[in-house]
């Protein structure tokens, strides 16, 4: 079933991204925008990758979580927060709560990578497991939130979460401008669509002519199909890709409203193509990227986009991967 | 046997580092200075790591090689260059030669990691193998250079090579200054000592009170012992550490002259400690670091330095590691 939006439905604006950047200053890391001559040669373009793998908790999710939590009024903080997540949002919320001194409960699928479960617990959160194929994580999280008086932190369909993720795009735009570059194309992974919505908001505000693409795993391309049909489509499957971070089965209401206007087109990549991108990042970029975090790079390396000679922006959105899977993909 | 210095013996200065920076501008990548709250907590200090793993060819060696090669007069370039190297210098020289349109011969130990041999050949160089325990790589390289009229590019004991490596330190100093930070301690791996000499030149010019330490594998601590005795000591062994990049058996003449004045003290780390640092970089920093490139991080994580509460600079100097060894260390 689709996850219903959990928060106010006003669309976030660039001003919200700017406000998020002010809240995150000195807390979130300003991650580097990476370039590599080997990557440029492989893609046939000038490629700049935002290494959110190097962000606190190993993914961009900390940005949105911290932005959301830091707006919770003082009198509500003791009741804590609740979130449901396949893993990276869990760590982002847990760490943001830890920094702000709030208790956190994370509802997590029982098949999430062990590394993600353990790390969430290590960040001080209480982990509640559910069955991805049989239970409704949103309903579980809502019940816990009601019982405890806690604030539910949606993984993507929330203006503050989207604005927080947008700070990554704001930094990309600043760094490109500092180098005198204008991006032609941007490709960003989409699950619920919060990251790409925030980044599209921030980058198109400064560079209105950049062409955005969403990137998704094959068989989990609800965002691309939604662009084509004009309404929020769902995926047939709830599991079955190595991209464990990209299995949300339909775009958010708010994120889709932003993305259909600022993105409008999507590509997909197979698990094999994603695995090759993870291996490329190991061998050539010396970066540890999890499958879901490599989806945009996979699309670029597989030639899914017309980028020859262009200035291209991508995001390596997460690096939380078990050693065993990493080895299988890079060996 | 010790490798004799191959080039002019005048000591490089900060002006030489500045000149190298001008030659490398727009060619070498300006690599990020990474920080990580998890690392800071583990070390008990504010740690900043220069990620030269992300440099062209996966290590800092490109800097020195390109600086050296770009000063070769036009009329000599057709005769090419020769270098001897355990791997990273090989790739740096091969790629610099490739960019400058010069032929390159690389004399490489037959037990160098396959990834390093293959990548050197892929960069257009001719690879000549030798036996690390029985043959004199410097003599082999000199003979080839004489026969072809080629320029020999020493791995470390050369003012232009040292100045080139120093550009990494120049960038560290600039980035720290931009953040309003003054470093207290710097720890940099030492093999022949070119990287630490160049970095010490550049950083102490801007921050004269920073305390420098060399870091070496246990049993290959010729630099630290040389500091203590006041003369260039040699290692008993020529092989037998996972840090294949750090097996040079004595400091260079030029590098020791610089390092005994600007560094003066060294620490060492065991292979186990280095392996744990490689695993930490995978799990917590999401960076691929080879053993030799993690020696400074290993010393920090193992508590070999008194850095509590201080601002500490380190260098992740290379990331060229076979998938099999990487997996063995991180699993």
XYZ file of C-alpha atoms in Angstrom:
662
model
C 0.000 0.000 0.000
C 1.068 3.580 -0.570
C 2.454 5.564 2.312
C 0.152 8.523 2.847
C 1.764 11.932 3.377
C 2.206 12.563 7.068
C 2.641 16.277 7.364
C 1.513 19.610 6.044
C 1.006 19.603 2.300
C 2.244 23.095 1.420
C 4.995 22.811 -1.172
C 8.463 23.724 0.084
C 10.231 26.585 -1.657
C 13.796 27.687 -2.180
C 13.386 29.910 0.868
C 12.719 26.742 2.877
C 15.951 25.250 1.531
C 17.810 28.391 2.559
C 16.280 28.174 6.049
C 17.287 24.513 6.240
C 20.852 25.415 5.227
C 20.989 27.877 8.125
C 19.786 25.196 10.563
C 22.263 22.639 9.224
C 25.266 24.998 9.138
C 28.010 23.584 11.331
C 26.025 20.387 11.944
C 25.699 18.606 8.599
C 28.990 18.155 6.776
C 29.525 20.115 3.598
C 30.305 17.109 1.424
C 32.695 17.409 -1.515
C 31.643 17.592 -5.158
C 33.886 14.945 -6.703
C 35.261 14.808 -10.212
C 37.370 12.138 -11.854
C 39.063 12.181 -15.255
C 38.488 8.413 -15.507
C 34.767 8.906 -14.892
C 34.626 11.765 -17.387
C 36.251 9.540 -20.010
C 33.906 6.649 -19.239
C 30.797 8.818 -19.529
C 32.002 11.218 -22.231
C 30.993 14.234 -20.178
C 32.190 16.429 -17.330
C 30.653 14.705 -14.345
C 30.394 16.091 -10.798
C 29.223 13.762 -8.057
C 28.005 15.022 -4.705
C 29.501 12.552 -2.228
C 26.712 12.297 0.333
C 28.274 8.963 1.237
C 30.584 11.150 3.339
C 27.678 12.828 5.153
C 26.977 12.075 8.829
C 25.487 8.543 9.063
C 26.685 7.763 5.535
C 23.802 9.218 3.543
C 21.960 12.445 2.694
C 19.096 11.443 4.996
C 20.636 13.226 7.974
C 19.929 16.581 6.295
C 16.163 16.221 6.090
C 15.896 14.542 9.474
C 17.862 17.207 11.306
C 15.966 20.001 9.578
C 12.650 18.444 10.594
C 13.628 17.649 14.174
C 15.188 21.031 14.850
C 11.782 22.679 14.261
C 10.019 20.572 16.907
C 9.073 22.883 19.807
C 10.978 22.441 23.070
C 7.890 21.283 24.968
C 7.356 18.365 22.580
C 10.944 17.120 22.401
C 10.795 14.861 25.462
C 8.126 12.731 23.742
C 10.580 12.008 20.973
C 10.214 11.053 17.335
C 9.148 7.998 15.351
C 10.224 7.086 11.830
C 9.846 4.172 9.432
C 12.704 3.461 7.070
C 14.594 0.844 5.099
C 17.688 2.075 6.828
C 19.291 5.370 5.845
C 16.401 7.545 7.007
C 16.479 5.515 10.220
C 20.098 6.432 10.873
C 19.523 10.030 9.873
C 16.591 10.412 12.289
C 18.349 8.493 15.070
C 21.465 10.653 14.825
C 19.523 13.916 14.553
C 17.529 12.907 17.652
C 20.762 11.983 19.430
C 22.285 15.389 18.688
C 19.121 17.182 19.803
C 18.700 15.054 22.930
C 15.412 13.445 21.862
C 14.340 9.786 22.135
C 13.734 8.036 18.797
C 11.821 4.902 17.749
C 12.606 3.487 14.312
C 10.257 1.046 12.533
C 12.467 -0.970 10.187
C 11.893 -3.916 7.826
C 13.152 -7.197 9.189
C 15.166 -7.767 5.967
C 17.080 -4.473 6.149
C 20.873 -4.932 5.956
C 22.292 -5.852 9.329
C 24.737 -2.954 9.182
C 21.836 -0.507 8.975
C 19.920 -2.087 11.861
C 22.944 -2.229 14.139
C 24.021 1.278 13.365
C 20.560 2.660 14.062
C 20.578 1.029 17.479
C 24.127 2.265 18.097
C 22.871 5.820 17.502
C 20.631 5.405 20.530
C 17.331 4.618 18.811
C 14.844 1.923 19.768
C 14.380 -0.375 16.732
C 10.991 -2.024 16.032
C 11.041 -4.585 13.185
C 8.187 -5.331 10.736
C 7.563 -7.684 7.808
C 7.974 -5.740 4.557
C 5.578 -7.991 2.616
C 2.794 -8.265 5.198
C 2.674 -5.252 7.493
C 2.023 -1.529 7.046
C 5.032 0.329 8.395
C 3.250 3.670 8.292
C 0.384 2.349 10.411
C 2.800 0.853 12.935
C 4.705 4.114 13.174
C 1.522 6.173 13.532
C 0.302 3.948 16.358
C 3.572 4.356 18.250
C 3.570 8.101 17.667
C -0.011 8.444 18.983
C 0.663 6.332 22.030
C 3.795 8.278 22.992
C 2.835 11.723 21.796
C 5.897 11.580 19.556
C 6.365 13.385 16.249
C 6.315 11.147 13.184
C 9.164 11.986 10.808
C 8.152 10.958 7.285
C 10.943 9.656 5.071
C 10.188 12.017 2.182
C 6.698 13.474 1.901
C 7.209 16.446 4.173
C 8.182 20.022 3.288
C 10.849 20.226 6.002
C 12.378 16.897 5.044
C 12.431 17.880 1.366
C 13.939 21.278 2.176
C 16.632 19.582 4.253
C 17.603 17.257 1.420
C 17.620 20.314 -0.845
C 20.616 21.694 1.023
C 22.717 19.129 -0.853
C 21.535 20.733 -4.090
C 22.235 24.188 -2.737
C 25.836 23.181 -2.062
C 26.139 21.642 -5.526
C 24.908 24.871 -7.111
C 27.320 26.952 -5.015
C 30.272 24.730 -5.842
C 29.521 24.708 -9.571
C 29.090 28.486 -9.603
C 32.417 28.866 -7.772
C 34.050 26.867 -10.562
C 32.337 28.945 -13.237
C 30.278 25.982 -14.448
C 26.658 25.736 -15.529
C 25.157 22.241 -15.270
C 23.341 20.866 -18.321
C 21.999 17.633 -16.860
C 21.322 16.306 -13.360
C 20.493 12.715 -12.500
C 19.377 11.821 -8.991
C 18.005 8.615 -7.533
C 14.329 8.526 -6.614
C 12.575 6.335 -4.078
C 9.882 8.470 -2.467
C 11.403 11.410 -4.320
C 12.452 13.668 -1.451
C 16.109 13.983 -2.403
C 15.512 14.755 -6.052
C 12.681 17.160 -5.227
C 14.848 19.117 -2.811
C 17.843 19.126 -5.128
C 15.738 20.143 -8.124
C 14.269 23.028 -6.120
C 17.705 24.278 -5.126
C 19.558 23.778 -8.401
C 16.880 25.036 -10.793
C 16.571 28.188 -8.683
C 20.132 29.038 -9.666
C 20.362 27.188 -12.985
C 16.846 27.150 -14.505
C 17.846 25.335 -17.697
C 19.305 22.171 -16.183
C 17.572 19.016 -17.423
C 16.722 16.702 -14.504
C 16.230 12.941 -14.631
C 15.172 10.599 -11.873
C 16.991 7.251 -11.680
C 15.364 4.086 -10.305
C 15.973 0.338 -10.240
C 14.341 -1.651 -13.039
C 10.968 -2.912 -11.812
C 10.820 -0.110 -9.228
C 10.358 2.764 -11.667
C 7.156 4.164 -10.189
C 8.471 7.710 -10.496
C 9.292 7.423 -14.227
C 5.918 5.796 -14.953
C 4.165 8.456 -12.912
C 5.824 11.142 -15.029
C 4.530 9.460 -18.178
C 0.961 8.880 -16.951
C 0.674 12.137 -15.039
C -0.473 10.421 -11.846
C 1.215 8.571 -8.984
C 1.837 4.987 -10.146
C 2.827 2.076 -7.902
C 5.345 -0.740 -8.267
C 4.158 -4.330 -8.676
C 6.767 -5.622 -6.213
C 7.721 -4.663 -2.671
C 11.122 -6.375 -2.748
C 13.609 -7.824 -5.218
C 16.377 -5.342 -6.030
C 19.836 -4.900 -4.524
C 18.893 -1.228 -4.096
C 17.347 -1.677 -0.654
C 17.186 2.109 -0.228
C 14.985 2.565 -3.321
C 12.004 0.283 -2.749
C 9.304 2.811 -1.812
C 6.416 1.756 -3.978
C 4.971 5.099 -5.060
C 6.028 8.756 -5.230
C 4.938 11.051 -2.425
C 2.120 13.518 -2.941
C 4.288 16.547 -2.274
C 7.398 15.169 -3.930
C 5.481 14.187 -7.060
C 3.945 17.646 -7.291
C 7.465 19.121 -7.318
C 9.123 16.467 -9.426
C 6.535 16.347 -12.209
C 7.232 20.034 -12.806
C 11.003 20.206 -12.212
C 12.073 16.711 -13.294
C 9.423 15.136 -15.526
C 11.491 12.270 -16.923
C 13.114 9.196 -15.466
C 15.504 6.388 -16.364
C 16.130 3.029 -14.758
C 19.097 0.693 -14.299
C 19.314 -3.042 -13.721
C 20.877 -4.639 -10.657
C 23.818 -5.671 -12.869
C 24.326 -2.090 -13.978
C 24.113 -0.908 -10.370
C 26.625 -3.552 -9.309
C 29.023 -2.389 -12.011
C 28.651 1.182 -10.769
C 29.455 0.116 -7.191
C 32.547 -1.687 -8.531
C 33.540 1.340 -10.625
C 33.264 3.562 -7.562
C 35.525 1.150 -5.643
C 38.151 0.746 -8.363
C 38.209 4.173 -9.980
C 36.749 6.636 -7.486
C 37.945 4.923 -4.282
C 34.516 5.523 -2.765
C 32.256 3.097 -0.923
C 28.756 3.459 -2.387
C 25.740 1.287 -1.590
C 23.613 0.036 -4.506
C 20.809 2.558 -4.045
C 23.389 5.317 -3.737
C 24.927 4.366 -7.075
C 21.732 4.330 -9.171
C 22.447 7.635 -10.945
C 26.064 6.673 -11.590
C 24.812 3.338 -12.933
C 22.517 5.116 -15.395
C 25.383 7.353 -16.526
C 27.882 4.506 -16.958
C 25.284 2.374 -18.778
C 24.679 5.161 -21.287
C 21.034 5.650 -20.355
C 21.273 9.440 -20.767
C 22.315 11.708 -23.604
C 25.121 13.587 -21.885
C 27.966 13.641 -24.422
C 30.116 16.707 -23.901
C 27.830 18.115 -21.230
C 28.274 19.208 -17.621
C 26.490 16.556 -15.568
C 25.607 16.463 -11.882
C 24.965 13.279 -9.941
C 24.650 12.292 -6.316
C 26.266 9.361 -4.536
C 23.503 9.358 -1.991
C 24.580 6.653 0.468
C 27.384 4.299 1.420
C 25.877 1.935 3.987
C 26.592 -1.509 2.602
C 27.511 -4.810 4.243
C 31.070 -5.981 3.590
C 29.809 -9.263 2.102
C 27.570 -7.618 -0.512
C 30.234 -5.043 -1.273
C 32.742 -7.787 -1.956
C 30.310 -9.691 -4.156
C 29.774 -6.596 -6.291
C 33.403 -5.487 -6.601
C 35.114 -8.880 -6.899
C 70.630 -1.453 -0.716
C 69.791 2.222 -0.400
C 68.529 4.090 -3.416
C 70.942 6.923 -4.089
C 69.478 10.347 -4.843
C 69.061 10.769 -8.589
C 68.779 14.472 -9.139
C 69.979 17.877 -8.038
C 70.495 18.071 -4.303
C 69.394 21.662 -3.635
C 66.641 21.650 -1.027
C 63.215 22.625 -2.312
C 61.559 25.650 -0.749
C 58.033 26.917 -0.286
C 58.526 28.936 -3.466
C 59.057 25.631 -5.284
C 55.789 24.343 -3.847
C 54.036 27.497 -5.064
C 55.543 27.017 -8.535
C 54.399 23.384 -8.517
C 50.883 24.485 -7.550
C 50.817 26.780 -10.581
C 51.913 23.923 -12.877
C 49.350 21.543 -11.385
C 46.443 24.015 -11.443
C 43.630 22.571 -13.537
C 45.520 19.278 -13.957
C 45.762 17.673 -10.515
C 42.473 17.457 -8.667
C 42.010 19.613 -5.620
C 41.120 16.782 -3.266
C 38.757 17.330 -0.341
C 39.811 17.684 3.282
C 37.476 15.234 4.987
C 36.112 15.360 8.497
C 33.899 12.868 10.292
C 32.192 13.168 13.679
C 32.647 9.409 14.154
C 36.378 9.736 13.525
C 36.625 12.723 15.844
C 34.921 10.721 18.584
C 37.172 7.699 17.994
C 40.355 9.768 18.162
C 39.244 12.359 20.702
C 40.369 15.217 18.475
C 39.248 17.276 15.499
C 40.729 15.330 12.628
C 41.028 16.480 9.018
C 42.101 13.953 6.411
C 43.352 14.975 2.980
C 41.758 12.410 0.657
C 44.537 11.906 -1.886
C 42.843 8.584 -2.575
C 40.615 10.726 -4.812
C 43.585 12.183 -6.734
C 44.252 11.200 -10.353
C 45.597 7.592 -10.381
C 44.366 7.076 -6.819
C 47.298 8.527 -4.906
C 49.279 11.718 -4.256
C 52.094 10.482 -6.494
C 50.622 12.160 -9.571
C 51.456 15.555 -8.090
C 55.214 15.062 -7.875
C 55.403 13.191 -11.151
C 53.538 15.825 -13.130
C 55.542 18.637 -11.575
C 58.789 16.895 -12.493
C 57.768 15.925 -16.021
C 56.348 19.326 -16.898
C 59.797 20.867 -16.405
C 61.485 18.551 -18.932
C 62.510 20.652 -21.951
C 60.578 20.113 -25.187
C 63.624 18.715 -27.017
C 64.046 15.913 -24.472
C 60.430 14.825 -24.205
C 60.477 12.393 -27.121
C 63.060 10.270 -25.270
C 60.575 9.826 -22.464
C 60.926 9.032 -18.799
C 61.879 6.069 -16.623
C 60.780 5.381 -13.066
C 61.019 2.624 -10.490
C 58.156 2.141 -8.106
C 56.168 -0.280 -6.006
C 53.098 0.973 -7.773
C 51.665 4.379 -6.989
C 54.632 6.368 -8.275
C 54.461 4.157 -11.359
C 50.892 5.178 -12.068
C 51.609 8.806 -11.297
C 54.531 8.939 -13.722
C 52.711 6.919 -16.380
C 49.679 9.209 -16.271
C 51.737 12.410 -16.179
C 53.685 11.153 -19.209
C 50.424 10.236 -20.939
C 49.026 13.752 -20.401
C 52.256 15.351 -21.625
C 52.604 13.024 -24.620
C 55.820 11.360 -23.456
C 56.766 7.654 -23.503
C 57.292 6.079 -20.064
C 59.088 2.946 -18.834
C 58.258 1.746 -15.318
C 60.518 -0.663 -13.406
C 58.249 -2.448 -10.942
C 58.696 -5.264 -8.397
C 57.301 -8.577 -9.573
C 55.278 -8.881 -6.324
C 53.509 -5.527 -6.699
C 49.697 -5.846 -6.485
C 48.225 -6.907 -9.802
C 45.899 -3.904 -9.817
C 48.875 -1.566 -9.763
C 50.738 -3.390 -12.559
C 47.705 -3.549 -14.810
C 46.750 0.047 -14.241
C 50.269 1.248 -15.020
C 50.175 -0.575 -18.342
C 46.679 0.767 -19.037
C 48.072 4.290 -18.659
C 50.307 3.614 -21.669
C 53.566 2.805 -19.875
C 55.970 -0.026 -20.677
C 56.327 -2.170 -17.505
C 59.643 -3.902 -16.700
C 59.516 -6.280 -13.703
C 62.344 -6.995 -11.237
C 62.877 -9.190 -8.177
C 62.557 -7.044 -5.036
C 64.867 -9.266 -2.986
C 67.623 -9.812 -5.542
C 67.847 -6.951 -8.021
C 68.651 -3.236 -7.769
C 65.719 -1.350 -9.245
C 67.624 1.922 -9.323
C 70.441 0.359 -11.358
C 67.961 -1.191 -13.807
C 66.178 2.141 -14.234
C 69.449 4.037 -14.697
C 70.565 1.619 -17.395
C 67.309 2.041 -19.308
C 67.454 5.819 -18.942
C 71.032 5.960 -20.274
C 70.266 3.702 -23.214
C 67.214 5.720 -24.284
C 68.307 9.201 -23.280
C 65.269 9.279 -21.042
C 64.870 11.283 -17.838
C 64.846 9.239 -14.665
C 62.021 10.304 -12.322
C 62.995 9.448 -8.757
C 60.168 8.386 -6.453
C 61.008 10.876 -3.724
C 64.563 12.202 -3.526
C 64.162 15.061 -5.964
C 63.322 18.723 -5.291
C 60.673 18.879 -8.017
C 59.015 15.672 -6.861
C 59.004 16.871 -3.247
C 57.630 20.274 -4.257
C 54.890 18.576 -6.234
C 53.825 16.451 -3.271
C 53.941 19.619 -1.197
C 50.982 21.013 -3.133
C 48.795 18.644 -1.105
C 50.041 20.386 2.038
C 49.480 23.788 0.473
C 45.840 22.872 -0.133
C 45.480 21.554 3.420
C 46.837 24.831 4.801
C 44.512 26.874 2.583
C 41.467 24.829 3.540
C 42.230 24.998 7.265
C 42.810 28.739 7.059
C 39.496 29.146 5.214
C 37.778 27.380 8.133
C 39.592 29.532 10.658
C 41.526 26.567 12.055
C 45.144 26.245 13.153
C 46.504 22.700 13.113
C 48.264 21.434 16.233
C 49.489 18.069 14.961
C 50.104 16.510 11.540
C 50.803 12.834 10.913
C 51.877 11.705 7.451
C 53.116 8.361 6.183
C 56.799 8.082 5.276
C 58.436 5.689 2.877
C 61.195 7.609 1.125
C 59.810 10.702 2.807
C 58.826 12.831 -0.193
C 55.193 13.338 0.746
C 55.831 14.299 4.349
C 58.750 16.543 3.382
C 56.654 18.432 0.841
C 53.669 18.700 3.150
C 55.822 19.801 6.097
C 57.396 22.512 3.921
C 54.009 23.825 2.852
C 52.144 23.609 6.148
C 54.878 24.905 8.462
C 55.294 27.921 6.171
C 51.763 28.949 7.103
C 51.475 27.308 10.526
C 54.990 27.239 12.048
C 53.938 25.640 15.343
C 52.353 22.459 14.006
C 53.968 19.317 15.439
C 54.732 16.799 12.667
C 55.069 13.030 13.024
C 56.021 10.479 10.400
C 54.081 7.205 10.412
C 55.594 3.907 9.223
C 54.837 0.186 9.394
C 56.400 -1.690 12.287
C 59.729 -3.138 11.162
C 59.969 -0.512 8.401
C 60.529 2.477 10.666
C 63.790 3.657 9.092
C 62.596 7.254 9.202
C 61.781 7.233 12.932
C 65.078 5.511 13.753
C 66.939 7.985 11.565
C 65.399 10.848 13.513
C 66.634 9.288 16.742
C 70.173 8.531 15.552
C 70.583 11.661 13.456
C 71.647 9.719 10.377
C 69.895 7.758 7.641
C 69.136 4.275 8.996
C 68.019 1.280 6.945
C 65.391 -1.417 7.476
C 66.443 -5.008 8.094
C 63.806 -6.362 5.706
C 62.843 -5.553 2.119
C 59.399 -7.120 2.304
C 56.877 -8.343 4.859
C 54.197 -5.710 5.528
C 50.762 -5.235 3.991
C 51.833 -1.633 3.345
C 53.336 -2.345 -0.064
C 53.653 1.394 -0.718
C 55.876 1.957 2.330
C 58.762 -0.462 1.902
C 61.551 1.905 0.804
C 64.402 0.870 3.032
C 65.975 4.207 3.920
C 65.080 7.903 3.874
C 66.255 9.975 0.926
C 69.166 12.364 1.298
C 67.104 15.435 0.454
C 63.944 14.272 2.189
C 65.834 13.419 5.379
C 67.506 16.808 5.402
C 64.048 18.419 5.333
C 62.311 15.967 7.619
C 64.901 15.904 10.379
C 64.349 19.652 10.752
C 60.580 19.927 10.171
C 59.386 16.553 11.461
C 61.953 15.000 13.779
C 59.793 12.309 15.355
C 58.042 9.222 14.080
C 55.550 6.573 15.142
C 54.781 3.148 13.729
C 51.733 0.910 13.418
C 51.365 -2.850 13.072
C 49.738 -4.567 10.114
C 46.769 -5.355 12.370
C 46.396 -1.697 13.263
C 46.647 -0.732 9.609
C 44.044 -3.337 8.698
C 41.691 -1.940 11.313
C 42.202 1.536 9.866
C 41.337 0.292 6.356
C 38.194 -1.309 7.799
C 37.322 1.865 9.717
C 37.667 3.891 6.512
C 35.308 1.458 4.748
C 32.692 1.311 7.489
C 32.756 4.827 8.896
C 34.295 7.084 6.261
C 33.021 5.241 3.154
C 36.468 5.622 1.622
C 38.646 3.017 -0.067
C 42.147 3.320 1.362
C 45.086 1.004 0.698
C 47.172 -0.153 3.688
C 50.070 2.221 3.052
C 47.601 5.048 2.593
C 46.027 4.368 5.983
C 49.212 4.324 8.090
C 48.638 7.756 9.635
C 44.993 6.969 10.346
C 46.119 3.691 11.905
C 48.490 5.515 14.246
C 45.711 7.925 15.251
C 43.114 5.197 15.851
C 45.620 3.096 17.789
C 46.311 6.003 20.126
C 49.987 6.308 19.188
C 49.906 10.108 19.357
C 48.968 12.575 22.067
C 46.216 14.445 20.221
C 43.369 14.743 22.750
C 41.352 17.868 22.038
C 43.682 19.025 19.290
C 43.278 19.916 15.632
C 44.955 17.088 13.746
C 45.825 16.744 10.052
C 46.353 13.428 8.314
C 46.609 12.207 4.753
C 44.874 9.239 3.161
C 47.634 8.961 0.607
C 46.434 6.192 -1.694
C 43.538 3.871 -2.489
C 44.961 1.320 -4.910
C 44.121 -2.016 -3.330
C 43.050 -5.350 -4.780
C 39.451 -6.348 -4.049
C 40.597 -9.579 -2.362
C 42.914 -7.877 0.141
C 40.348 -5.163 0.749
C 37.734 -7.760 1.596
C 40.101 -9.637 3.883
C 40.749 -6.437 5.845
C 37.154 -5.184 6.080
C 35.318 -8.485 6.577
